[in-house]
Amino acid sequence: MNTHLPNSHESGLGSEIQAKIGQHLRAMYDDVVRQGVPDRFMDLLAQLDAKGPKSSESGDK
């Protein structure tokens, strides 16, 4: 079984297509980053912080 993964030269994707894919991926990532962390998620993190350290840190396992 051949487990060799093709590199960009063997995949048939030209540098122009790769650049376009990269631009679209960056645009999607930037959009996700701009959305920020939802308030509900921040509330859950605050609740976890308020509970303090886990019992495993005191030597319990």
PDB file of N, CA and C in Angstrom:
ATOM      1  N   MET A   1       0.849  -1.187   0.000  1.00  0.00           N
ATOM      2  CA  MET A   1       0.000   0.000   0.000  1.00  0.00           C
ATOM      3  C   MET A   1       0.887   1.241   0.000  1.00  0.00           C
ATOM      4  N   ASN A   2       0.618   2.154  -0.865  1.00  0.00           N
ATOM      5  CA  ASN A   2       1.407   3.376  -0.974  1.00  0.00           C
ATOM      6  C   ASN A   2       0.833   4.435  -0.044  1.00  0.00           C
ATOM      7  N   THR A   3       1.610   4.848   0.953  1.00  0.00           N
ATOM      8  CA  THR A   3       1.153   5.867   1.905  1.00  0.00           C
ATOM      9  C   THR A   3       1.749   7.226   1.603  1.00  0.00           C
ATOM     10  N   HIS A   4       2.376   7.354   0.457  1.00  0.00           N
ATOM     11  CA  HIS A   4       3.002   8.620   0.068  1.00  0.00           C
ATOM     12  C   HIS A   4       1.931   9.669  -0.189  1.00  0.00           C
ATOM     13  N   LEU A   5       2.023  10.790   0.480  1.00  0.00           N
ATOM     14  CA  LEU A   5       1.096  11.891   0.259  1.00  0.00           C
ATOM     15  C   LEU A   5       1.672  12.810  -0.804  1.00  0.00           C
ATOM     16  N   PRO A   6       0.866  13.159  -1.768  1.00  0.00           N
ATOM     17  CA  PRO A   6       1.388  14.018  -2.841  1.00  0.00           C
ATOM     18  C   PRO A   6       1.691  15.421  -2.342  1.00  0.00           C
ATOM     19  N   ASN A   7       2.763  15.988  -2.853  1.00  0.00           N
ATOM     20  CA  ASN A   7       3.032  17.388  -2.536  1.00  0.00           C
ATOM     21  C   ASN A   7       2.334  18.261  -3.569  1.00  0.00           C
ATOM     22  N   SER A   8       2.503  19.557  -3.460  1.00  0.00           N
ATOM     23  CA  SER A   8       1.765  20.466  -4.330  1.00  0.00           C
ATOM     24  C   SER A   8       2.073  20.243  -5.810  1.00  0.00           C
ATOM     25  N   HIS A   9       3.271  19.763  -6.127  1.00  0.00           N
ATOM     26  CA  HIS A   9       3.635  19.554  -7.526  1.00  0.00           C
ATOM     27  C   HIS A   9       2.938  18.321  -8.091  1.00  0.00           C
ATOM     28  N   GLU A  10       2.677  17.322  -7.260  1.00  0.00           N
ATOM     29  CA  GLU A  10       2.061  16.091  -7.713  1.00  0.00           C
ATOM     30  C   GLU A  10       0.542  16.144  -7.623  1.00  0.00           C
ATOM     31  N   SER A  11      -0.020  17.095  -6.885  1.00  0.00           N
ATOM     32  CA  SER A  11      -1.463  17.115  -6.662  1.00  0.00           C
ATOM     33  C   SER A  11      -2.231  17.687  -7.842  1.00  0.00           C
ATOM     34  N   GLY A  12      -1.566  18.358  -8.740  1.00  0.00           N
ATOM     35  CA  GLY A  12      -2.239  18.940  -9.887  1.00  0.00           C
ATOM     36  C   GLY A  12      -2.777  20.333  -9.622  1.00  0.00           C
ATOM     37  N   LEU A  13      -2.612  20.848  -8.429  1.00  0.00           N
ATOM     38  CA  LEU A  13      -3.073  22.201  -8.118  1.00  0.00           C
ATOM     39  C   LEU A  13      -1.950  23.181  -8.407  1.00  0.00           C
ATOM     40  N   GLY A  14      -2.233  24.115  -9.270  1.00  0.00           N
ATOM     41  CA  GLY A  14      -1.234  25.117  -9.595  1.00  0.00           C
ATOM     42  C   GLY A  14      -1.086  26.124  -8.469  1.00  0.00           C
ATOM     43  N   SER A  15      -0.038  26.897  -8.516  1.00  0.00           N
ATOM     44  CA  SER A  15       0.217  27.882  -7.460  1.00  0.00           C
ATOM     45  C   SER A  15      -0.878  28.939  -7.407  1.00  0.00           C
ATOM     46  N   GLU A  16      -1.485  29.233  -8.548  1.00  0.00           N
ATOM     47  CA  GLU A  16      -2.562  30.223  -8.580  1.00  0.00           C
ATOM     48  C   GLU A  16      -3.795  29.712  -7.823  1.00  0.00           C
ATOM     49  N   ILE A  17      -4.130  28.437  -8.038  1.00  0.00           N
ATOM     50  CA  ILE A  17      -5.265  27.837  -7.340  1.00  0.00           C
ATOM     51  C   ILE A  17      -4.976  27.732  -5.850  1.00  0.00           C
ATOM     52  N   GLN A  18      -3.759  27.328  -5.495  1.00  0.00           N
ATOM     53  CA  GLN A  18      -3.376  27.244  -4.089  1.00  0.00           C
ATOM     54  C   GLN A  18      -3.480  28.610  -3.421  1.00  0.00           C
ATOM     55  N   ALA A  19      -3.077  29.657  -4.122  1.00  0.00           N
ATOM     56  CA  ALA A  19      -3.153  31.003  -3.566  1.00  0.00           C
ATOM     57  C   ALA A  19      -4.609  31.405  -3.328  1.00  0.00           C
ATOM     58  N   LYS A  20      -5.485  31.071  -4.277  1.00  0.00           N
ATOM     59  CA  LYS A  20      -6.917  31.383  -4.120  1.00  0.00           C
ATOM     60  C   LYS A  20      -7.502  30.640  -2.922  1.00  0.00           C
ATOM     61  N   ILE A  21      -7.162  29.363  -2.788  1.00  0.00           N
ATOM     62  CA  ILE A  21      -7.638  28.577  -1.641  1.00  0.00           C
ATOM     63  C   ILE A  21      -7.151  29.211  -0.348  1.00  0.00           C
ATOM     64  N   GLY A  22      -5.891  29.600  -0.316  1.00  0.00           N
ATOM     65  CA  GLY A  22      -5.331  30.248   0.869  1.00  0.00           C
ATOM     66  C   GLY A  22      -6.056  31.542   1.208  1.00  0.00           C
ATOM     67  N   GLN A  23      -6.368  32.334   0.191  1.00  0.00           N
ATOM     68  CA  GLN A  23      -7.100  33.591   0.423  1.00  0.00           C
ATOM     69  C   GLN A  23      -8.467  33.324   1.017  1.00  0.00           C
ATOM     70  N   HIS A  24      -9.160  32.328   0.501  1.00  0.00           N
ATOM     71  CA  HIS A  24     -10.496  32.008   1.004  1.00  0.00           C
ATOM     72  C   HIS A  24     -10.432  31.467   2.430  1.00  0.00           C
ATOM     73  N   LEU A  25      -9.450  30.622   2.705  1.00  0.00           N
ATOM     74  CA  LEU A  25      -9.301  30.091   4.061  1.00  0.00           C
ATOM     75  C   LEU A  25      -8.999  31.207   5.059  1.00  0.00           C
ATOM     76  N   ARG A  26      -8.121  32.136   4.671  1.00  0.00           N
ATOM     77  CA  ARG A  26      -7.799  33.259   5.564  1.00  0.00           C
ATOM     78  C   ARG A  26      -9.034  34.126   5.808  1.00  0.00           C
ATOM     79  N   ALA A  27      -9.820  34.357   4.775  1.00  0.00           N
ATOM     80  CA  ALA A  27     -11.031  35.170   4.915  1.00  0.00           C
ATOM     81  C   ALA A  27     -12.020  34.489   5.861  1.00  0.00           C
ATOM     82  N   MET A  28     -12.174  33.181   5.723  1.00  0.00           N
ATOM     83  CA  MET A  28     -13.084  32.454   6.610  1.00  0.00           C
ATOM     84  C   MET A  28     -12.578  32.501   8.051  1.00  0.00           C
ATOM     85  N   TYR A  29     -11.281  32.293   8.242  1.00  0.00           N
ATOM     86  CA  TYR A  29     -10.696  32.331   9.585  1.00  0.00           C
ATOM     87  C   TYR A  29     -10.879  33.717  10.197  1.00  0.00           C
ATOM     88  N   ASP A  30     -10.606  34.759   9.444  1.00  0.00           N
ATOM     89  CA  ASP A  30     -10.765  36.126   9.947  1.00  0.00           C
ATOM     90  C   ASP A  30     -12.200  36.390  10.373  1.00  0.00           C
ATOM     91  N   ASP A  31     -13.161  35.865   9.608  1.00  0.00           N
ATOM     92  CA  ASP A  31     -14.570  36.034   9.951  1.00  0.00           C
ATOM     93  C   ASP A  31     -14.890  35.355  11.281  1.00  0.00           C
ATOM     94  N   VAL A  32     -14.375  34.164  11.478  1.00  0.00           N
ATOM     95  CA  VAL A  32     -14.604  33.434  12.735  1.00  0.00           C
ATOM     96  C   VAL A  32     -13.975  34.185  13.905  1.00  0.00           C
ATOM     97  N   VAL A  33     -12.779  34.690  13.720  1.00  0.00           N
ATOM     98  CA  VAL A  33     -12.096  35.426  14.790  1.00  0.00           C
ATOM     99  C   VAL A  33     -12.861  36.695  15.150  1.00  0.00           C
ATOM    100  N   ARG A  34     -13.385  37.398  14.149  1.00  0.00           N
ATOM    101  CA  ARG A  34     -14.146  38.625  14.400  1.00  0.00           C
ATOM    102  C   ARG A  34     -15.425  38.363  15.197  1.00  0.00           C
ATOM    103  N   GLN A  35     -15.971  37.165  15.075  1.00  0.00           N
ATOM    104  CA  GLN A  35     -17.201  36.845  15.790  1.00  0.00           C
ATOM    105  C   GLN A  35     -16.979  36.825  17.301  1.00  0.00           C
ATOM    106  N   GLY A  36     -15.779  36.547  17.732  1.00  0.00           N
ATOM    107  CA  GLY A  36     -15.480  36.541  19.153  1.00  0.00           C
ATOM    108  C   GLY A  36     -16.054  35.330  19.870  1.00  0.00           C
ATOM    109  N   VAL A  37     -15.888  35.351  21.178  1.00  0.00           N
ATOM    110  CA  VAL A  37     -16.359  34.258  22.021  1.00  0.00           C
ATOM    111  C   VAL A  37     -17.780  34.579  22.469  1.00  0.00           C
ATOM    112  N   PRO A  38     -18.711  33.646  22.283  1.00  0.00           N
ATOM    113  CA  PRO A  38     -20.095  33.894  22.699  1.00  0.00           C
ATOM    114  C   PRO A  38     -20.194  34.147  24.202  1.00  0.00           C
ATOM    115  N   ASP A  39     -21.148  35.002  24.590  1.00  0.00           N
ATOM    116  CA  ASP A  39     -21.347  35.328  26.008  1.00  0.00           C
ATOM    117  C   ASP A  39     -21.598  34.080  26.844  1.00  0.00           C
ATOM    118  N   ARG A  40     -22.371  33.154  26.308  1.00  0.00           N
ATOM    119  CA  ARG A  40     -22.683  31.924  27.063  1.00  0.00           C
ATOM    120  C   ARG A  40     -21.403  31.151  27.375  1.00  0.00           C
ATOM    121  N   PHE A  41     -20.512  31.089  26.443  1.00  0.00           N
ATOM    122  CA  PHE A  41     -19.244  30.389  26.658  1.00  0.00           C
ATOM    123  C   PHE A  41     -18.410  31.102  27.716  1.00  0.00           C
ATOM    124  N   MET A  42     -18.384  32.426  27.664  1.00  0.00           N
ATOM    125  CA  MET A  42     -17.646  33.187  28.673  1.00  0.00           C
ATOM    126  C   MET A  42     -18.251  32.970  30.061  1.00  0.00           C
ATOM    127  N   ASP A  43     -19.588  32.893  30.139  1.00  0.00           N
ATOM    128  CA  ASP A  43     -20.258  32.617  31.414  1.00  0.00           C
ATOM    129  C   ASP A  43     -19.854  31.250  31.961  1.00  0.00           C
ATOM    130  N   LEU A  44     -19.805  30.257  31.089  1.00  0.00           N
ATOM    131  CA  LEU A  44     -19.404  28.920  31.527  1.00  0.00           C
ATOM    132  C   LEU A  44     -17.962  28.911  32.034  1.00  0.00           C
ATOM    133  N   LEU A  45     -17.086  29.619  31.349  1.00  0.00           N
ATOM    134  CA  LEU A  45     -15.692  29.703  31.804  1.00  0.00           C
ATOM    135  C   LEU A  45     -15.597  30.394  33.155  1.00  0.00           C
ATOM    136  N   ALA A  46     -16.384  31.442  33.347  1.00  0.00           N
ATOM    137  CA  ALA A  46     -16.384  32.144  34.635  1.00  0.00           C
ATOM    138  C   ALA A  46     -16.876  31.224  35.739  1.00  0.00           C
ATOM    139  N   GLN A  47     -17.881  30.410  35.457  1.00  0.00           N
ATOM    140  CA  GLN A  47     -18.387  29.465  36.452  1.00  0.00           C
ATOM    141  C   GLN A  47     -17.324  28.446  36.829  1.00  0.00           C
ATOM    142  N   LEU A  48     -16.590  27.977  35.840  1.00  0.00           N
ATOM    143  CA  LEU A  48     -15.516  27.019  36.115  1.00  0.00           C
ATOM    144  C   LEU A  48     -14.419  27.658  36.958  1.00  0.00           C
ATOM    145  N   ASP A  49     -14.072  28.896  36.642  1.00  0.00           N
ATOM    146  CA  ASP A  49     -13.052  29.605  37.424  1.00  0.00           C
ATOM    147  C   ASP A  49     -13.510  29.805  38.863  1.00  0.00           C
ATOM    148  N   ALA A  50     -14.795  30.072  39.064  1.00  0.00           N
ATOM    149  CA  ALA A  50     -15.325  30.326  40.402  1.00  0.00           C
ATOM    150  C   ALA A  50     -15.289  29.074  41.268  1.00  0.00           C
ATOM    151  N   LYS A  51     -15.328  27.907  40.665  1.00  0.00           N
ATOM    152  CA  LYS A  51     -15.305  26.657  41.427  1.00  0.00           C
ATOM    153  C   LYS A  51     -13.933  26.384  42.023  1.00  0.00           C
ATOM    154  N   GLY A  52     -12.921  27.037  41.528  1.00  0.00           N
ATOM    155  CA  GLY A  52     -11.575  26.868  42.066  1.00  0.00           C
ATOM    156  C   GLY A  52     -10.856  25.690  41.446  1.00  0.00           C
ATOM    157  N   PRO A  53      -9.693  25.360  42.023  1.00  0.00           N
ATOM    158  CA  PRO A  53      -8.866  24.285  41.472  1.00  0.00           C
ATOM    159  C   PRO A  53      -9.544  22.924  41.637  1.00  0.00           C
ATOM    160  N   LYS A  54      -9.224  22.021  40.737  1.00  0.00           N
ATOM    161  CA  LYS A  54      -9.758  20.662  40.806  1.00  0.00           C
ATOM    162  C   LYS A  54      -9.148  19.924  41.987  1.00  0.00           C
ATOM    163  N   SER A  55      -9.855  18.924  42.461  1.00  0.00           N
ATOM    164  CA  SER A  55      -9.374  18.152  43.608  1.00  0.00           C
ATOM    165  C   SER A  55      -8.128  17.352  43.256  1.00  0.00           C
ATOM    166  N   SER A  56      -7.878  17.068  41.968  1.00  0.00           N
ATOM    167  CA  SER A  56      -6.692  16.313  41.583  1.00  0.00           C
ATOM    168  C   SER A  56      -5.410  17.089  41.863  1.00  0.00           C
ATOM    169  N   GLU A  57      -5.510  18.408  41.958  1.00  0.00           N
ATOM    170  CA  GLU A  57      -4.325  19.208  42.262  1.00  0.00           C
ATOM    171  C   GLU A  57      -3.903  19.063  43.723  1.00  0.00           C
ATOM    172  N   SER A  58      -4.811  18.601  44.579  1.00  0.00           N
ATOM    173  CA  SER A  58      -4.465  18.437  45.991  1.00  0.00           C
ATOM    174  C   SER A  58      -3.958  17.035  46.269  1.00  0.00           C
ATOM    175  N   GLY A  59      -3.739  16.241  45.190  1.00  0.00           N
ATOM    176  CA  GLY A  59      -3.184  14.915  45.373  1.00  0.00           C
ATOM    177  C   GLY A  59      -4.207  13.825  45.201  1.00  0.00           C
ATOM    178  N   ASP A  60      -5.495  14.123  45.101  1.00  0.00           N
ATOM    179  CA  ASP A  60      -6.520  13.114  44.880  1.00  0.00           C
ATOM    180  C   ASP A  60      -6.534  12.713  43.418  1.00  0.00           C
ATOM    181  N   LYS A  61      -6.738  11.412  43.147  1.00  0.00           N
ATOM    182  CA  LYS A  61      -6.809  10.954  41.755  1.00  0.00           C
ATOM    183  C   LYS A  61      -7.939  10.013  41.578  1.00  0.00           C
TER     184      LYS A  61
END
